[in-house]
Amino acid sequence: MLNARPRAPETPCEDGRVSSLDVVAPAFIEMAHRTVYATLATVDCRGRPRGRIVHPYWTWDGRSMTGWVATSPTPVKRDNLKRNPYVSVTYWSPSHDTCTAECRCAWISDDWARVEVWNLLKNAPPPVGYDPAIVPIWSAGPTAESFAALGLRPWRLRVFPGTVLLGEGGEVLNWRGPGEESDNSSYPH
């Protein structure tokens, strides 16, 4: 559905430390799926952040990680993502576990792919799985005009256990894709 990119060595994060995607991706997905809801931020036409709560589902095949979000293709979202296809997805739990995925985002709008994402969400294990038909505007199914999906391809991941924040031990995990600069302008498509 979303073009996979070849795997290459990771590059250091801001603090100079980097963990392997093999370590960070599963840790991120475990925390994200346990937390369930996240804030997804886009950038509007004036360069201002715009956030919304989403219910992503993440997949990891041992080589690449992809997030899937069911959404409505509103003019505001379409405009924001047309101008800037990068999003930030952040989870927070009451135990202060946080994880963030900085991603390149792509609309999934052809019928076959929307059905695939719909079924992926519907068949995902609890607590992250859900039937998109529970949303009234999507009750007509995955090929309705009101339903679209977003594919998220991370270029940077951060997993920050609340135990680290509270001084109780643990490890912050960081990963940045190869060739990724802090301004994320060199993201390969």
Short mmCIF file of N, CA and C in Angstrom, two decimals:
data_model
loop_
_atom_site.label_atom_id
_atom_site.label_comp_id
_atom_site.label_asym_id
_atom_site.label_seq_id
_atom_site.Cartn_x
_atom_site.Cartn_y
_atom_site.Cartn_z
N MET A 1 0.81 -1.18 0.00
CA MET A 1 0.00 0.00 0.00
C MET A 1 0.87 1.25 0.00
N LEU A 2 1.82 1.35 0.88
CA LEU A 2 2.74 2.47 0.94
C LEU A 2 4.08 1.92 0.50
N ASN A 3 4.75 2.61 -0.39
CA ASN A 3 6.03 2.09 -0.88
C ASN A 3 7.01 1.89 0.27
N ALA A 4 7.53 0.69 0.37
CA ALA A 4 8.54 0.41 1.39
C ALA A 4 9.86 0.97 0.92
N ARG A 5 10.63 1.45 1.85
CA ARG A 5 11.94 1.94 1.46
C ARG A 5 12.99 0.94 1.95
N PRO A 6 14.07 0.85 1.25
CA PRO A 6 15.10 -0.11 1.65
C PRO A 6 15.67 0.24 3.01
N ARG A 7 16.04 -0.77 3.73
CA ARG A 7 16.61 -0.59 5.06
C ARG A 7 18.08 -0.23 4.94
N ALA A 8 18.49 0.74 5.73
CA ALA A 8 19.88 1.18 5.74
C ALA A 8 20.28 1.49 7.17
N PRO A 9 21.56 1.70 7.42
CA PRO A 9 21.99 1.99 8.79
C PRO A 9 21.33 3.26 9.33
N GLU A 10 21.07 3.25 10.63
CA GLU A 10 20.46 4.40 11.27
C GLU A 10 21.49 5.49 11.48
N THR A 11 21.00 6.73 11.69
CA THR A 11 21.87 7.85 11.98
C THR A 11 21.58 8.35 13.39
N PRO A 12 22.56 9.01 14.03
CA PRO A 12 22.36 9.45 15.40
C PRO A 12 21.23 10.46 15.54
N CYS A 13 20.57 10.46 16.71
CA CYS A 13 19.55 11.44 17.03
C CYS A 13 20.22 12.65 17.68
N GLU A 14 19.40 13.62 18.13
CA GLU A 14 19.96 14.86 18.68
C GLU A 14 20.97 14.60 19.80
N ASP A 15 20.69 13.61 20.64
CA ASP A 15 21.58 13.37 21.77
C ASP A 15 22.78 12.50 21.39
N GLY A 16 22.91 12.19 20.10
CA GLY A 16 24.05 11.42 19.64
C GLY A 16 23.88 9.92 19.77
N ARG A 17 22.87 9.48 20.52
CA ARG A 17 22.64 8.06 20.69
C ARG A 17 21.55 7.61 19.76
N VAL A 18 21.67 6.42 19.27
CA VAL A 18 20.65 5.86 18.39
C VAL A 18 20.52 4.38 18.69
N SER A 19 19.31 3.93 18.64
CA SER A 19 19.05 2.50 18.80
C SER A 19 18.64 1.95 17.45
N SER A 20 18.81 0.67 17.28
CA SER A 20 18.43 0.01 16.05
C SER A 20 16.91 0.04 15.88
N LEU A 21 16.46 0.17 14.64
CA LEU A 21 15.03 0.12 14.37
C LEU A 21 14.44 -1.20 14.86
N ASP A 22 15.23 -2.27 14.83
CA ASP A 22 14.77 -3.57 15.34
C ASP A 22 14.39 -3.51 16.81
N VAL A 23 15.01 -2.59 17.55
CA VAL A 23 14.72 -2.42 18.98
C VAL A 23 13.61 -1.40 19.18
N VAL A 24 13.71 -0.26 18.50
CA VAL A 24 12.79 0.84 18.73
C VAL A 24 11.39 0.57 18.18
N ALA A 25 11.28 0.01 16.99
CA ALA A 25 9.96 -0.20 16.39
C ALA A 25 9.06 -1.07 17.27
N PRO A 26 9.50 -2.25 17.72
CA PRO A 26 8.62 -3.05 18.58
C PRO A 26 8.28 -2.36 19.91
N ALA A 27 9.25 -1.64 20.49
CA ALA A 27 8.99 -0.93 21.74
C ALA A 27 7.97 0.19 21.52
N PHE A 28 8.12 0.91 20.41
CA PHE A 28 7.17 1.97 20.06
C PHE A 28 5.77 1.38 19.88
N ILE A 29 5.66 0.33 19.09
CA ILE A 29 4.35 -0.26 18.81
C ILE A 29 3.70 -0.79 20.07
N GLU A 30 4.47 -1.43 20.95
CA GLU A 30 3.90 -1.95 22.20
C GLU A 30 3.32 -0.79 23.01
N MET A 31 4.07 0.31 23.17
CA MET A 31 3.59 1.44 23.95
C MET A 31 2.41 2.12 23.26
N ALA A 32 2.50 2.32 21.95
CA ALA A 32 1.43 2.99 21.21
C ALA A 32 0.14 2.19 21.26
N HIS A 33 0.22 0.90 21.04
CA HIS A 33 -1.00 0.08 21.02
C HIS A 33 -1.60 -0.08 22.41
N ARG A 34 -0.78 -0.01 23.43
CA ARG A 34 -1.28 -0.05 24.80
C ARG A 34 -1.99 1.27 25.14
N THR A 35 -1.48 2.38 24.61
CA THR A 35 -2.05 3.70 24.88
C THR A 35 -3.28 3.98 24.01
N VAL A 36 -3.28 3.51 22.79
CA VAL A 36 -4.37 3.54 21.80
C VAL A 36 -4.49 4.88 21.09
N TYR A 37 -4.80 5.97 21.80
CA TYR A 37 -5.07 7.25 21.14
C TYR A 37 -3.84 8.15 21.15
N ALA A 38 -3.72 8.93 20.08
CA ALA A 38 -2.57 9.82 19.93
C ALA A 38 -3.02 11.16 19.38
N THR A 39 -2.16 12.15 19.51
CA THR A 39 -2.36 13.43 18.85
C THR A 39 -1.54 13.43 17.58
N LEU A 40 -2.20 13.74 16.47
CA LEU A 40 -1.53 13.85 15.18
C LEU A 40 -1.53 15.33 14.82
N ALA A 41 -0.35 15.88 14.58
CA ALA A 41 -0.22 17.29 14.24
C ALA A 41 0.22 17.45 12.79
N THR A 42 -0.47 18.35 12.10
CA THR A 42 -0.10 18.77 10.75
C THR A 42 0.31 20.24 10.85
N VAL A 43 0.63 20.83 9.69
CA VAL A 43 0.98 22.24 9.64
C VAL A 43 0.02 22.91 8.66
N ASP A 44 -0.59 24.03 9.09
CA ASP A 44 -1.55 24.71 8.21
C ASP A 44 -0.84 25.63 7.21
N CYS A 45 -1.63 26.33 6.40
CA CYS A 45 -1.07 27.16 5.33
C CYS A 45 -0.26 28.35 5.85
N ARG A 46 -0.38 28.68 7.13
CA ARG A 46 0.40 29.77 7.72
C ARG A 46 1.57 29.24 8.56
N GLY A 47 1.82 27.93 8.48
CA GLY A 47 2.93 27.34 9.21
C GLY A 47 2.62 27.05 10.67
N ARG A 48 1.35 27.08 11.05
CA ARG A 48 0.96 26.83 12.44
C ARG A 48 0.59 25.36 12.62
N PRO A 49 0.91 24.79 13.78
CA PRO A 49 0.54 23.40 14.01
C PRO A 49 -0.98 23.27 14.20
N ARG A 50 -1.49 22.14 13.77
CA ARG A 50 -2.91 21.84 13.95
C ARG A 50 -2.99 20.38 14.38
N GLY A 51 -3.54 20.14 15.56
CA GLY A 51 -3.59 18.78 16.11
C GLY A 51 -5.00 18.22 16.13
N ARG A 52 -5.04 16.89 16.12
CA ARG A 52 -6.30 16.17 16.26
C ARG A 52 -6.00 14.82 16.90
N ILE A 53 -7.00 14.25 17.57
CA ILE A 53 -6.84 12.94 18.20
C ILE A 53 -7.14 11.87 17.15
N VAL A 54 -6.26 10.87 17.08
CA VAL A 54 -6.42 9.78 16.12
C VAL A 54 -6.22 8.44 16.83
N HIS A 55 -6.55 7.38 16.11
CA HIS A 55 -6.51 6.01 16.63
C HIS A 55 -5.68 5.17 15.65
N PRO A 56 -4.35 5.35 15.63
CA PRO A 56 -3.52 4.66 14.64
C PRO A 56 -3.31 3.18 14.96
N TYR A 57 -3.02 2.45 13.92
CA TYR A 57 -2.58 1.06 14.05
C TYR A 57 -1.24 0.97 13.33
N TRP A 58 -0.24 0.39 13.99
CA TRP A 58 1.12 0.32 13.45
C TRP A 58 1.46 -1.11 13.08
N THR A 59 2.16 -1.27 11.97
CA THR A 59 2.63 -2.58 11.55
C THR A 59 4.15 -2.54 11.43
N TRP A 60 4.76 -3.69 11.69
CA TRP A 60 6.21 -3.85 11.63
C TRP A 60 6.46 -5.22 11.03
N ASP A 61 7.19 -5.26 9.92
CA ASP A 61 7.45 -6.53 9.26
C ASP A 61 8.89 -7.02 9.46
N GLY A 62 9.60 -6.39 10.39
CA GLY A 62 10.99 -6.74 10.62
C GLY A 62 11.96 -5.91 9.80
N ARG A 63 11.44 -5.13 8.87
CA ARG A 63 12.27 -4.26 8.02
C ARG A 63 11.78 -2.82 8.01
N SER A 64 10.46 -2.65 7.99
CA SER A 64 9.90 -1.30 7.94
C SER A 64 8.64 -1.23 8.80
N MET A 65 8.34 -0.03 9.23
CA MET A 65 7.20 0.23 10.10
C MET A 65 6.26 1.19 9.39
N THR A 66 4.97 0.94 9.50
CA THR A 66 3.97 1.81 8.88
C THR A 66 2.82 1.99 9.84
N GLY A 67 2.31 3.21 9.91
CA GLY A 67 1.13 3.51 10.69
C GLY A 67 -0.05 3.72 9.77
N TRP A 68 -1.22 3.36 10.24
CA TRP A 68 -2.45 3.48 9.46
C TRP A 68 -3.48 4.22 10.30
N VAL A 69 -4.08 5.25 9.72
CA VAL A 69 -5.08 6.05 10.41
C VAL A 69 -6.32 6.18 9.53
N ALA A 70 -7.48 5.82 10.07
CA ALA A 70 -8.74 6.06 9.38
C ALA A 70 -9.11 7.52 9.63
N THR A 71 -9.61 8.19 8.59
CA THR A 71 -9.94 9.60 8.72
C THR A 71 -10.94 10.00 7.65
N SER A 72 -11.46 11.18 7.76
CA SER A 72 -12.29 11.75 6.70
C SER A 72 -11.42 12.72 5.91
N PRO A 73 -11.53 12.70 4.60
CA PRO A 73 -10.67 13.56 3.77
C PRO A 73 -11.20 14.99 3.69
N THR A 74 -11.19 15.70 4.80
CA THR A 74 -11.74 17.05 4.83
C THR A 74 -10.84 18.01 4.04
N PRO A 75 -11.40 19.11 3.57
CA PRO A 75 -10.58 20.09 2.84
C PRO A 75 -9.39 20.61 3.65
N VAL A 76 -9.58 20.80 4.96
CA VAL A 76 -8.48 21.30 5.79
C VAL A 76 -7.34 20.29 5.85
N LYS A 77 -7.66 19.03 6.11
CA LYS A 77 -6.61 17.99 6.17
C LYS A 77 -5.94 17.84 4.81
N ARG A 78 -6.72 17.81 3.75
CA ARG A 78 -6.13 17.67 2.41
C ARG A 78 -5.19 18.82 2.11
N ASP A 79 -5.60 20.04 2.43
CA ASP A 79 -4.76 21.21 2.18
C ASP A 79 -3.49 21.16 3.02
N ASN A 80 -3.64 20.87 4.30
CA ASN A 80 -2.46 20.80 5.18
C ASN A 80 -1.44 19.78 4.67
N LEU A 81 -1.92 18.59 4.30
CA LEU A 81 -1.00 17.53 3.88
C LEU A 81 -0.47 17.74 2.46
N LYS A 82 -1.20 18.47 1.64
CA LYS A 82 -0.70 18.80 0.30
C LYS A 82 0.48 19.77 0.42
N ARG A 83 0.36 20.74 1.31
CA ARG A 83 1.42 21.74 1.52
C ARG A 83 2.63 21.14 2.24
N ASN A 84 2.35 20.26 3.19
CA ASN A 84 3.43 19.68 4.00
C ASN A 84 3.03 18.26 4.39
N PRO A 85 3.61 17.24 3.75
CA PRO A 85 3.20 15.86 4.00
C PRO A 85 3.82 15.23 5.25
N TYR A 86 4.37 16.04 6.15
CA TYR A 86 4.97 15.50 7.37
C TYR A 86 4.04 15.72 8.55
N VAL A 87 3.94 14.71 9.41
CA VAL A 87 3.10 14.77 10.60
C VAL A 87 3.90 14.30 11.80
N SER A 88 3.41 14.70 12.96
CA SER A 88 3.96 14.22 14.22
C SER A 88 2.83 13.51 14.95
N VAL A 89 3.11 12.30 15.42
CA VAL A 89 2.12 11.49 16.13
C VAL A 89 2.69 11.22 17.52
N THR A 90 1.99 11.71 18.57
CA THR A 90 2.49 11.57 19.93
C THR A 90 1.44 10.93 20.83
N TYR A 91 1.90 9.96 21.60
CA TYR A 91 1.07 9.26 22.59
C TYR A 91 1.52 9.67 23.98
N TRP A 92 0.58 9.74 24.91
CA TRP A 92 0.87 9.96 26.32
C TRP A 92 -0.08 9.10 27.13
N SER A 93 0.43 8.44 28.16
CA SER A 93 -0.43 7.66 29.06
C SER A 93 -0.34 8.25 30.46
N PRO A 94 -1.31 7.95 31.33
CA PRO A 94 -1.26 8.47 32.70
C PRO A 94 -0.02 8.06 33.48
N SER A 95 0.66 7.00 33.08
CA SER A 95 1.91 6.61 33.75
C SER A 95 3.09 7.44 33.22
N HIS A 96 2.81 8.40 32.36
CA HIS A 96 3.80 9.29 31.74
C HIS A 96 4.66 8.60 30.69
N ASP A 97 4.24 7.44 30.22
CA ASP A 97 4.88 6.85 29.05
C ASP A 97 4.53 7.73 27.86
N THR A 98 5.53 8.08 27.07
CA THR A 98 5.29 8.85 25.86
C THR A 98 6.08 8.24 24.71
N CYS A 99 5.51 8.32 23.54
CA CYS A 99 6.26 7.93 22.35
C CYS A 99 5.80 8.80 21.19
N THR A 100 6.74 9.12 20.32
CA THR A 100 6.47 10.01 19.20
C THR A 100 7.03 9.41 17.92
N ALA A 101 6.25 9.51 16.86
CA ALA A 101 6.70 9.13 15.52
C ALA A 101 6.58 10.36 14.64
N GLU A 102 7.69 10.79 14.08
CA GLU A 102 7.71 11.85 13.08
C GLU A 102 7.65 11.12 11.75
N CYS A 103 6.67 11.46 10.91
CA CYS A 103 6.39 10.65 9.73
C CYS A 103 6.15 11.47 8.47
N ARG A 104 6.40 10.83 7.36
CA ARG A 104 5.89 11.31 6.08
C ARG A 104 4.54 10.63 5.92
N CYS A 105 3.57 11.39 5.46
CA CYS A 105 2.20 10.92 5.40
C CYS A 105 1.73 10.86 3.96
N ALA A 106 0.92 9.86 3.63
CA ALA A 106 0.35 9.73 2.29
C ALA A 106 -1.12 9.36 2.40
N TRP A 107 -1.95 10.00 1.58
CA TRP A 107 -3.37 9.63 1.52
C TRP A 107 -3.52 8.26 0.87
N ILE A 108 -4.37 7.46 1.45
CA ILE A 108 -4.74 6.16 0.87
C ILE A 108 -6.19 6.34 0.44
N SER A 109 -6.42 6.48 -0.86
CA SER A 109 -7.77 6.81 -1.29
C SER A 109 -8.35 5.89 -2.36
N ASP A 110 -7.55 4.99 -2.93
CA ASP A 110 -8.16 4.08 -3.91
C ASP A 110 -8.96 3.01 -3.16
N ASP A 111 -10.00 2.51 -3.81
CA ASP A 111 -10.95 1.61 -3.15
C ASP A 111 -10.28 0.37 -2.56
N TRP A 112 -9.42 -0.29 -3.31
CA TRP A 112 -8.79 -1.52 -2.83
C TRP A 112 -8.00 -1.26 -1.55
N ALA A 113 -7.21 -0.19 -1.54
CA ALA A 113 -6.37 0.11 -0.37
C ALA A 113 -7.23 0.54 0.82
N ARG A 114 -8.30 1.28 0.59
CA ARG A 114 -9.17 1.67 1.71
C ARG A 114 -9.83 0.45 2.34
N VAL A 115 -10.23 -0.50 1.53
CA VAL A 115 -10.80 -1.74 2.07
C VAL A 115 -9.74 -2.48 2.89
N GLU A 116 -8.51 -2.52 2.39
CA GLU A 116 -7.42 -3.18 3.12
C GLU A 116 -7.19 -2.52 4.49
N VAL A 117 -7.12 -1.20 4.52
CA VAL A 117 -6.89 -0.49 5.79
C VAL A 117 -8.10 -0.70 6.72
N TRP A 118 -9.31 -0.60 6.18
CA TRP A 118 -10.53 -0.83 6.98
C TRP A 118 -10.45 -2.19 7.67
N ASN A 119 -10.14 -3.22 6.90
CA ASN A 119 -10.06 -4.58 7.45
C ASN A 119 -8.90 -4.74 8.42
N LEU A 120 -7.80 -4.08 8.16
CA LEU A 120 -6.67 -4.11 9.08
C LEU A 120 -7.09 -3.57 10.45
N LEU A 121 -7.77 -2.43 10.46
CA LEU A 121 -8.24 -1.83 11.71
C LEU A 121 -9.30 -2.71 12.38
N LYS A 122 -10.21 -3.23 11.59
CA LYS A 122 -11.30 -4.05 12.12
C LYS A 122 -10.79 -5.35 12.73
N ASN A 123 -9.74 -5.92 12.15
CA ASN A 123 -9.23 -7.21 12.61
C ASN A 123 -8.04 -7.11 13.56
N ALA A 124 -7.61 -5.90 13.88
CA ALA A 124 -6.50 -5.72 14.81
C ALA A 124 -6.92 -6.16 16.21
N PRO A 125 -5.97 -6.65 17.00
CA PRO A 125 -6.32 -7.11 18.36
C PRO A 125 -6.69 -5.94 19.27
N PRO A 126 -7.52 -6.21 20.29
CA PRO A 126 -7.85 -5.17 21.26
C PRO A 126 -6.59 -4.83 22.07
N PRO A 127 -6.45 -3.65 22.59
CA PRO A 127 -7.43 -2.58 22.60
C PRO A 127 -7.35 -1.65 21.39
N VAL A 128 -6.40 -1.86 20.50
CA VAL A 128 -6.21 -0.92 19.39
C VAL A 128 -7.13 -1.18 18.22
N GLY A 129 -7.60 -2.42 18.05
CA GLY A 129 -8.50 -2.72 16.94
C GLY A 129 -9.90 -2.18 17.19
N TYR A 130 -10.56 -1.81 16.12
CA TYR A 130 -11.94 -1.35 16.22
C TYR A 130 -12.60 -1.45 14.85
N ASP A 131 -13.93 -1.46 14.83
CA ASP A 131 -14.67 -1.49 13.58
C ASP A 131 -14.93 -0.05 13.15
N PRO A 132 -14.33 0.41 12.05
CA PRO A 132 -14.54 1.80 11.63
C PRO A 132 -16.02 2.13 11.38
N ALA A 133 -16.87 1.15 11.16
CA ALA A 133 -18.29 1.41 10.91
C ALA A 133 -19.00 2.01 12.13
N ILE A 134 -18.37 1.98 13.31
CA ILE A 134 -18.99 2.59 14.49
C ILE A 134 -19.04 4.11 14.36
N VAL A 135 -18.21 4.68 13.48
CA VAL A 135 -18.22 6.12 13.25
C VAL A 135 -19.37 6.40 12.27
N PRO A 136 -20.39 7.15 12.69
CA PRO A 136 -21.58 7.32 11.85
C PRO A 136 -21.30 7.76 10.41
N ILE A 137 -20.37 8.67 10.18
CA ILE A 137 -20.13 9.12 8.80
C ILE A 137 -19.43 8.07 7.95
N TRP A 138 -18.92 6.99 8.59
CA TRP A 138 -18.29 5.91 7.84
C TRP A 138 -19.19 4.68 7.75
N SER A 139 -20.42 4.78 8.18
CA SER A 139 -21.30 3.61 8.23
C SER A 139 -21.57 3.01 6.84
N ALA A 140 -21.34 3.78 5.78
CA ALA A 140 -21.54 3.26 4.42
C ALA A 140 -20.37 2.38 3.97
N GLY A 141 -19.34 2.26 4.78
CA GLY A 141 -18.24 1.36 4.47
C GLY A 141 -17.00 2.03 3.93
N PRO A 142 -15.99 1.21 3.64
CA PRO A 142 -14.67 1.73 3.29
C PRO A 142 -14.57 2.43 1.94
N THR A 143 -15.53 2.26 1.07
CA THR A 143 -15.46 2.93 -0.23
C THR A 143 -16.34 4.18 -0.30
N ALA A 144 -16.90 4.58 0.84
CA ALA A 144 -17.70 5.80 0.89
C ALA A 144 -16.79 7.02 0.74
N GLU A 145 -17.33 8.10 0.20
CA GLU A 145 -16.54 9.32 0.01
C GLU A 145 -16.04 9.89 1.33
N SER A 146 -16.75 9.62 2.41
CA SER A 146 -16.39 10.17 3.71
C SER A 146 -15.23 9.44 4.39
N PHE A 147 -14.79 8.31 3.81
CA PHE A 147 -13.73 7.51 4.44
C PHE A 147 -12.46 7.54 3.59
N ALA A 148 -11.37 7.79 4.26
CA ALA A 148 -10.04 7.69 3.64
C ALA A 148 -9.11 7.16 4.72
N ALA A 149 -7.88 6.94 4.35
CA ALA A 149 -6.89 6.50 5.32
C ALA A 149 -5.59 7.24 5.05
N LEU A 150 -4.79 7.31 6.08
CA LEU A 150 -3.46 7.89 5.97
C LEU A 150 -2.44 6.79 6.24
N GLY A 151 -1.42 6.72 5.41
CA GLY A 151 -0.29 5.84 5.65
C GLY A 151 0.84 6.68 6.21
N LEU A 152 1.41 6.24 7.31
CA LEU A 152 2.47 6.98 8.00
C LEU A 152 3.77 6.20 7.94
N ARG A 153 4.80 6.82 7.41
CA ARG A 153 6.12 6.18 7.32
C ARG A 153 7.09 6.96 8.21
N PRO A 154 7.47 6.42 9.38
CA PRO A 154 8.34 7.17 10.29
C PRO A 154 9.73 7.44 9.72
N TRP A 155 10.23 8.62 10.01
CA TRP A 155 11.63 8.96 9.75
C TRP A 155 12.36 9.16 11.07
N ARG A 156 11.60 9.30 12.16
CA ARG A 156 12.17 9.44 13.50
C ARG A 156 11.20 8.84 14.51
N LEU A 157 11.74 8.09 15.48
CA LEU A 157 10.95 7.50 16.56
C LEU A 157 11.61 7.82 17.89
N ARG A 158 10.78 8.02 18.91
CA ARG A 158 11.28 8.22 20.28
C ARG A 158 10.32 7.50 21.21
N VAL A 159 10.88 6.68 22.10
CA VAL A 159 10.10 5.95 23.10
C VAL A 159 10.66 6.37 24.46
N PHE A 160 9.82 6.99 25.29
CA PHE A 160 10.25 7.57 26.56
C PHE A 160 9.39 6.99 27.67
N PRO A 161 9.86 5.93 28.36
CA PRO A 161 9.08 5.35 29.45
C PRO A 161 8.91 6.35 30.60
N GLY A 162 7.74 6.35 31.21
CA GLY A 162 7.50 7.22 32.34
C GLY A 162 8.43 6.96 33.51
N THR A 163 8.94 5.74 33.61
CA THR A 163 9.87 5.42 34.69
C THR A 163 11.15 6.24 34.59
N VAL A 164 11.56 6.59 33.38
CA VAL A 164 12.75 7.44 33.21
C VAL A 164 12.45 8.83 33.75
N LEU A 165 11.32 9.39 33.39
CA LEU A 165 10.91 10.72 33.85
C LEU A 165 10.85 10.77 35.38
N LEU A 166 10.33 9.71 35.98
CA LEU A 166 10.15 9.67 37.44
C LEU A 166 11.38 9.19 38.20
N GLY A 167 12.49 8.99 37.48
CA GLY A 167 13.73 8.57 38.13
C GLY A 167 13.73 7.15 38.62
N GLU A 168 12.92 6.30 38.01
CA GLU A 168 12.77 4.91 38.43
C GLU A 168 13.46 3.93 37.49
N GLY A 169 14.31 4.43 36.62
CA GLY A 169 15.04 3.55 35.71
C GLY A 169 14.37 3.43 34.36
N GLY A 170 15.02 2.67 33.51
CA GLY A 170 14.54 2.49 32.15
C GLY A 170 15.45 3.18 31.16
N GLU A 171 15.06 3.15 29.92
CA GLU A 171 15.90 3.71 28.86
C GLU A 171 15.04 4.40 27.82
N VAL A 172 15.48 5.59 27.42
CA VAL A 172 14.85 6.31 26.32
C VAL A 172 15.43 5.76 25.03
N LEU A 173 14.57 5.41 24.10
CA LEU A 173 15.01 4.87 22.82
C LEU A 173 14.76 5.89 21.72
N ASN A 174 15.75 6.09 20.87
CA ASN A 174 15.66 7.01 19.74
C ASN A 174 16.08 6.27 18.48
N TRP A 175 15.41 6.61 17.39
CA TRP A 175 15.82 6.10 16.08
C TRP A 175 15.55 7.20 15.07
N ARG A 176 16.45 7.36 14.15
CA ARG A 176 16.26 8.26 13.02
C ARG A 176 16.69 7.53 11.78
N GLY A 177 15.88 7.64 10.73
CA GLY A 177 16.18 6.97 9.47
C GLY A 177 17.46 7.48 8.84
N PRO A 178 18.03 6.70 7.95
CA PRO A 178 19.27 7.09 7.29
C PRO A 178 19.09 8.35 6.47
N GLY A 179 20.07 9.24 6.58
CA GLY A 179 20.07 10.47 5.80
C GLY A 179 19.08 11.51 6.29
N GLU A 180 18.45 11.28 7.42
CA GLU A 180 17.46 12.23 7.93
C GLU A 180 18.15 13.34 8.70
N GLU A 181 17.92 14.55 8.27
CA GLU A 181 18.43 15.72 8.97
C GLU A 181 17.33 16.23 9.90
N SER A 182 17.70 17.10 10.81
CA SER A 182 16.71 17.59 11.78
C SER A 182 15.58 18.35 11.13
N ASP A 183 15.77 18.92 9.95
CA ASP A 183 14.68 19.62 9.29
C ASP A 183 13.85 18.69 8.43
N ASN A 184 14.18 17.43 8.38
CA ASN A 184 13.50 16.35 7.66
C ASN A 184 13.30 16.61 6.17
N SER A 185 14.09 17.50 5.59
CA SER A 185 13.88 17.85 4.19
C SER A 185 14.39 16.81 3.21
N SER A 186 15.17 15.88 3.66
CA SER A 186 15.77 14.92 2.72
C SER A 186 15.07 13.56 2.74
N TYR A 187 13.84 13.52 3.22
CA TYR A 187 13.13 12.25 3.33
C TYR A 187 12.96 11.60 1.96
N PRO A 188 13.42 10.36 1.82
CA PRO A 188 13.24 9.69 0.53
C PRO A 188 11.78 9.28 0.35
N HIS A 189 11.27 9.42 -0.84
CA HIS A 189 9.86 9.09 -1.11
C HIS A 189 9.71 7.62 -1.37
#
